């Protein structure tokens, strides 16, 4: 095991670390306090890519276009299309339209209309690239009303796994069939 950075990655809540993308196993993007940094090559320097008004709870990256970075606090979601030179809020109607409580986890799902998926105290929500990731909708049905502490998306199987506090693990598949998405339920 080799230490590659001495930054304190936020670990008390969320999972603000992405490592490895297709074609670049050395890519790293993380949140430390309110700041974020990324590295694009083995042994390369970590570059500061901005900060948010709150603690970075989770981060995500578009594996097909690593210039597209996402970062989340407990109340806001942010997007950068320029490798972190600037981040803009994409929270849109998520908080006002759904009262999700604290935002807790995030996953990126590439597809014909890329999706950003967010887990919160009261469900899972999705936003698509076709809306600039700023219009949110509830994802799936049948999920217990419990905090969603972890989300993982598997592109090969088009499967979303959600880990809930005290309520087990749940899956949703298929995820990316837009016309059927809101009819399908978590199992």
mmCIF file of C-alpha atoms in Angstrom:
data_model
loop_
_atom_site.group_PDB
_atom_site.id
_atom_site.type_symbol
_atom_site.label_atom_id
_atom_site.label_comp_id
_atom_site.label_asym_id
_atom_site.label_seq_id
_atom_site.Cartn_x
_atom_site.Cartn_y
_atom_site.Cartn_z
ATOM 1 C CA UNK A 1 0.000 0.000 0.000
ATOM 2 C CA UNK A 2 1.368 3.389 -1.029
ATOM 3 C CA UNK A 3 0.072 6.729 0.219
ATOM 4 C CA UNK A 4 -0.746 8.990 -2.726
ATOM 5 C CA UNK A 5 -2.074 12.025 -0.817
ATOM 6 C CA UNK A 6 -2.301 13.178 2.785
ATOM 7 C CA UNK A 7 -5.625 15.040 2.468
ATOM 8 C CA UNK A 8 -8.327 14.087 4.955
ATOM 9 C CA UNK A 9 -11.068 12.583 2.775
ATOM 10 C CA UNK A 10 -14.507 13.240 4.258
ATOM 11 C CA UNK A 11 -15.480 9.860 5.680
ATOM 12 C CA UNK A 12 -17.846 10.632 8.521
ATOM 13 C CA UNK A 13 -20.763 10.839 6.128
ATOM 14 C CA UNK A 14 -21.035 9.990 2.457
ATOM 15 C CA UNK A 15 -18.458 8.624 0.061
ATOM 16 C CA UNK A 16 -16.663 11.566 -1.549
ATOM 17 C CA UNK A 17 -14.059 9.601 -3.506
ATOM 18 C CA UNK A 18 -13.965 8.365 -7.096
ATOM 19 C CA UNK A 19 -10.984 6.424 -8.339
ATOM 20 C CA UNK A 20 -10.400 4.936 -11.752
ATOM 21 C CA UNK A 21 -12.421 5.497 -14.911
ATOM 22 C CA UNK A 22 -12.402 3.482 -18.139
ATOM 23 C CA UNK A 23 -9.011 3.962 -19.763
ATOM 24 C CA UNK A 24 -7.459 5.666 -16.716
ATOM 25 C CA UNK A 25 -7.117 3.651 -13.522
ATOM 26 C CA UNK A 26 -5.118 6.525 -11.985
ATOM 27 C CA UNK A 27 -7.941 9.089 -12.089
ATOM 28 C CA UNK A 28 -8.908 10.291 -8.585
ATOM 29 C CA UNK A 29 -11.537 12.871 -7.543
ATOM 30 C CA UNK A 30 -12.315 13.542 -3.881
ATOM 31 C CA UNK A 31 -13.847 15.896 -1.341
ATOM 32 C CA UNK A 32 -11.963 17.097 1.726
ATOM 33 C CA UNK A 33 -13.919 19.440 3.982
ATOM 34 C CA UNK A 34 -15.548 21.922 1.623
ATOM 35 C CA UNK A 35 -12.853 21.515 -1.048
ATOM 36 C CA UNK A 36 -12.361 19.112 -3.931
ATOM 37 C CA UNK A 37 -9.294 17.886 -5.796
ATOM 38 C CA UNK A 38 -8.511 15.573 -8.703
ATOM 39 C CA UNK A 39 -5.575 13.721 -10.210
ATOM 40 C CA UNK A 40 -5.423 12.425 -13.760
ATOM 41 C CA UNK A 41 -2.204 10.383 -13.894
ATOM 42 C CA UNK A 42 -0.141 8.055 -11.713
ATOM 43 C CA UNK A 43 2.282 10.041 -9.619
ATOM 44 C CA UNK A 44 0.705 13.259 -10.878
ATOM 45 C CA UNK A 45 -0.104 16.156 -8.623
ATOM 46 C CA UNK A 46 -3.532 16.617 -7.105
ATOM 47 C CA UNK A 47 -5.151 19.784 -8.403
ATOM 48 C CA UNK A 48 -7.639 21.787 -6.357
ATOM 49 C CA UNK A 49 -10.871 22.037 -8.313
ATOM 50 C CA UNK A 50 -12.909 24.344 -6.153
ATOM 51 C CA UNK A 51 -14.950 24.345 -3.011
ATOM 52 C CA UNK A 52 -18.587 24.357 -1.969
ATOM 53 C CA UNK A 53 -20.453 26.294 0.712
ATOM 54 C CA UNK A 54 -20.864 23.105 2.771
ATOM 55 C CA UNK A 55 -19.031 19.874 3.465
ATOM 56 C CA UNK A 56 -18.644 17.680 0.381
ATOM 57 C CA UNK A 57 -20.763 14.591 1.117
ATOM 58 C CA UNK A 58 -20.304 12.717 -2.170
ATOM 59 C CA UNK A 59 -18.733 13.080 -5.617
ATOM 60 C CA UNK A 60 -19.295 11.433 -8.995
ATOM 61 C CA UNK A 61 -17.762 11.563 -12.464
ATOM 62 C CA UNK A 62 -18.998 10.793 -15.956
ATOM 63 C CA UNK A 63 -16.754 7.841 -16.884
ATOM 64 C CA UNK A 64 -17.106 8.650 -20.596
ATOM 65 C CA UNK A 65 -16.223 12.359 -20.193
ATOM 66 C CA UNK A 66 -14.098 12.883 -17.074
ATOM 67 C CA UNK A 67 -14.342 16.658 -17.438
ATOM 68 C CA UNK A 68 -17.919 16.243 -16.133
ATOM 69 C CA UNK A 69 -17.655 16.255 -12.345
ATOM 70 C CA UNK A 70 -20.435 16.247 -9.730
ATOM 71 C CA UNK A 71 -20.257 17.162 -6.051
ATOM 72 C CA UNK A 72 -22.901 17.212 -3.352
ATOM 73 C CA UNK A 73 -23.434 18.712 0.089
ATOM 74 C CA UNK A 74 -26.281 17.685 2.390
ATOM 75 C CA UNK A 75 -28.527 20.303 0.721
ATOM 76 C CA UNK A 76 -27.113 21.055 -2.756
ATOM 77 C CA UNK A 77 -25.891 19.291 -5.899
ATOM 78 C CA UNK A 78 -23.218 20.859 -8.148
ATOM 79 C CA UNK A 79 -21.899 20.171 -11.661
ATOM 80 C CA UNK A 80 -18.760 21.103 -13.572
ATOM 81 C CA UNK A 81 -18.381 20.445 -17.294
ATOM 82 C CA UNK A 82 -14.839 21.848 -17.352
ATOM 83 C CA UNK A 83 -12.805 19.514 -15.083
ATOM 84 C CA UNK A 84 -13.651 21.533 -11.998
ATOM 85 C CA UNK A 85 -12.659 25.001 -13.186
ATOM 86 C CA UNK A 86 -16.129 26.085 -12.086
ATOM 87 C CA UNK A 87 -19.092 24.369 -10.436
ATOM 88 C CA UNK A 88 -22.712 25.442 -10.763
ATOM 89 C CA UNK A 89 -25.662 24.417 -8.607
ATOM 90 C CA UNK A 90 -28.008 21.901 -10.256
ATOM 91 C CA UNK A 91 -30.208 21.294 -7.226
ATOM 92 C CA UNK A 92 -33.162 22.674 -9.205
ATOM 93 C CA UNK A 93 -36.490 21.417 -7.846
ATOM 94 C CA UNK A 94 -34.967 18.627 -5.734
ATOM 95 C CA UNK A 95 -35.291 20.311 -2.339
ATOM 96 C CA UNK A 96 -38.366 22.459 -2.971
ATOM 97 C CA UNK A 97 -40.296 19.857 -4.957
ATOM 98 C CA UNK A 98 -39.662 16.748 -2.883
ATOM 99 C CA UNK A 99 -38.513 17.733 0.633
ATOM 100 C CA UNK A 100 -35.995 14.868 0.581
ATOM 101 C CA UNK A 101 -34.324 15.722 3.887
ATOM 102 C CA UNK A 102 -30.539 15.453 3.891
ATOM 103 C CA UNK A 103 -28.870 14.404 0.655
ATOM 104 C CA UNK A 104 -26.624 11.425 1.413
ATOM 105 C CA UNK A 105 -25.344 9.571 -1.666
ATOM 106 C CA UNK A 106 -24.900 9.970 -5.392
ATOM 107 C CA UNK A 107 -24.233 7.826 -8.488
ATOM 108 C CA UNK A 108 -23.753 8.633 -12.157
ATOM 109 C CA UNK A 109 -25.441 6.379 -14.725
ATOM 110 C CA UNK A 110 -24.181 6.817 -18.296
ATOM 111 C CA UNK A 111 -26.592 6.136 -21.127
ATOM 112 C CA UNK A 112 -28.285 7.687 -24.127
ATOM 113 C CA UNK A 113 -29.491 10.379 -21.699
ATOM 114 C CA UNK A 114 -26.955 10.335 -18.847
ATOM 115 C CA UNK A 115 -28.492 10.329 -15.374
ATOM 116 C CA UNK A 116 -27.371 11.614 -11.990
ATOM 117 C CA UNK A 117 -28.997 9.704 -9.135
ATOM 118 C CA UNK A 118 -29.170 11.042 -5.572
ATOM 119 C CA UNK A 119 -30.117 9.185 -2.391
ATOM 120 C CA UNK A 120 -31.607 11.153 0.484
ATOM 121 C CA UNK A 121 -33.445 10.699 3.778
ATOM 122 C CA UNK A 122 -36.716 10.171 1.917
ATOM 123 C CA UNK A 123 -35.972 8.327 -1.299
ATOM 124 C CA UNK A 124 -33.952 8.233 -4.476
ATOM 125 C CA UNK A 125 -34.144 10.950 -7.126
ATOM 126 C CA UNK A 126 -32.885 11.250 -10.703
ATOM 127 C CA UNK A 127 -31.993 14.042 -13.104
ATOM 128 C CA UNK A 128 -30.947 13.736 -16.766
ATOM 129 C CA UNK A 129 -28.350 15.462 -18.927
ATOM 130 C CA UNK A 130 -31.113 16.490 -21.352
ATOM 131 C CA UNK A 131 -32.406 18.849 -18.629
ATOM 132 C CA UNK A 132 -28.934 20.096 -17.696
ATOM 133 C CA UNK A 133 -29.210 17.857 -14.610
ATOM 134 C CA UNK A 134 -31.454 20.508 -13.028
ATOM 135 C CA UNK A 135 -34.930 18.923 -13.167
ATOM 136 C CA UNK A 136 -35.439 16.108 -10.668
ATOM 137 C CA UNK A 137 -37.954 13.269 -10.357
ATOM 138 C CA UNK A 138 -38.469 10.446 -7.865
ATOM 139 C CA UNK A 139 -36.850 7.212 -9.067
ATOM 140 C CA UNK A 140 -38.690 3.918 -8.759
ATOM 141 C CA UNK A 141 -41.354 2.833 -6.282
ATOM 142 C CA UNK A 142 -41.535 0.641 -3.197
ATOM 143 C CA UNK A 143 -38.407 1.891 -1.435
ATOM 144 C CA UNK A 144 -38.866 2.138 2.372
ATOM 145 C CA UNK A 145 -38.892 5.606 3.896
ATOM 146 C CA UNK A 146 -35.339 5.447 5.284
ATOM 147 C CA UNK A 147 -32.058 7.282 4.660
ATOM 148 C CA UNK A 148 -30.251 6.063 1.523
ATOM 149 C CA UNK A 149 -26.631 6.002 2.655
ATOM 150 C CA UNK A 150 -25.067 4.425 -0.447
ATOM 151 C CA UNK A 151 -25.835 4.144 -4.156
ATOM 152 C CA UNK A 152 -23.878 2.071 -6.671
ATOM 153 C CA UNK A 153 -24.703 1.807 -10.359
ATOM 154 C CA UNK A 154 -23.503 -1.116 -12.493
ATOM 155 C CA UNK A 155 -23.602 -0.164 -16.176
ATOM 156 C CA UNK A 156 -23.060 -3.691 -17.496
ATOM 157 C CA UNK A 157 -26.179 -5.007 -15.743
ATOM 158 C CA UNK A 158 -28.059 -1.650 -15.718
ATOM 159 C CA UNK A 159 -28.612 -2.162 -12.003
ATOM 160 C CA UNK A 160 -28.783 0.379 -9.191
ATOM 161 C CA UNK A 161 -28.094 -0.850 -5.650
ATOM 162 C CA UNK A 162 -29.192 1.249 -2.682
ATOM 163 C CA UNK A 163 -28.083 0.729 0.916
ATOM 164 C CA UNK A 164 -30.612 2.020 3.450
ATOM 165 C CA UNK A 165 -30.091 2.730 7.140
ATOM 166 C CA UNK A 166 -31.666 -0.162 9.021
ATOM 167 C CA UNK A 167 -33.710 -1.353 6.035
ATOM 168 C CA UNK A 168 -31.212 -3.436 4.058
ATOM 169 C CA UNK A 169 -30.038 -3.308 0.473
ATOM 170 C CA UNK A 170 -32.369 -2.750 -2.462
ATOM 171 C CA UNK A 171 -31.955 -2.980 -6.241
ATOM 172 C CA UNK A 172 -33.633 -1.365 -9.225
ATOM 173 C CA UNK A 173 -33.227 -2.826 -12.710
ATOM 174 C CA UNK A 174 -33.519 -1.756 -15.416
ATOM 175 C CA UNK A 175 -32.654 1.796 -14.447
ATOM 176 C CA UNK A 176 -32.155 3.568 -17.765
ATOM 177 C CA UNK A 177 -35.370 2.692 -19.597
ATOM 178 C CA UNK A 178 -36.786 6.199 -19.342
ATOM 179 C CA UNK A 179 -40.332 5.340 -20.398
ATOM 180 C CA UNK A 180 -40.562 2.513 -17.836
ATOM 181 C CA UNK A 181 -38.426 4.042 -15.112
ATOM 182 C CA UNK A 182 -41.148 5.419 -12.925
ATOM 183 C CA UNK A 183 -43.231 2.217 -13.083
ATOM 184 C CA UNK A 184 -40.423 -0.073 -11.923
ATOM 185 C CA UNK A 185 -39.961 -0.642 -8.231
ATOM 186 C CA UNK A 186 -37.050 -1.398 -5.973
ATOM 187 C CA UNK A 187 -36.738 -5.007 -4.814
#
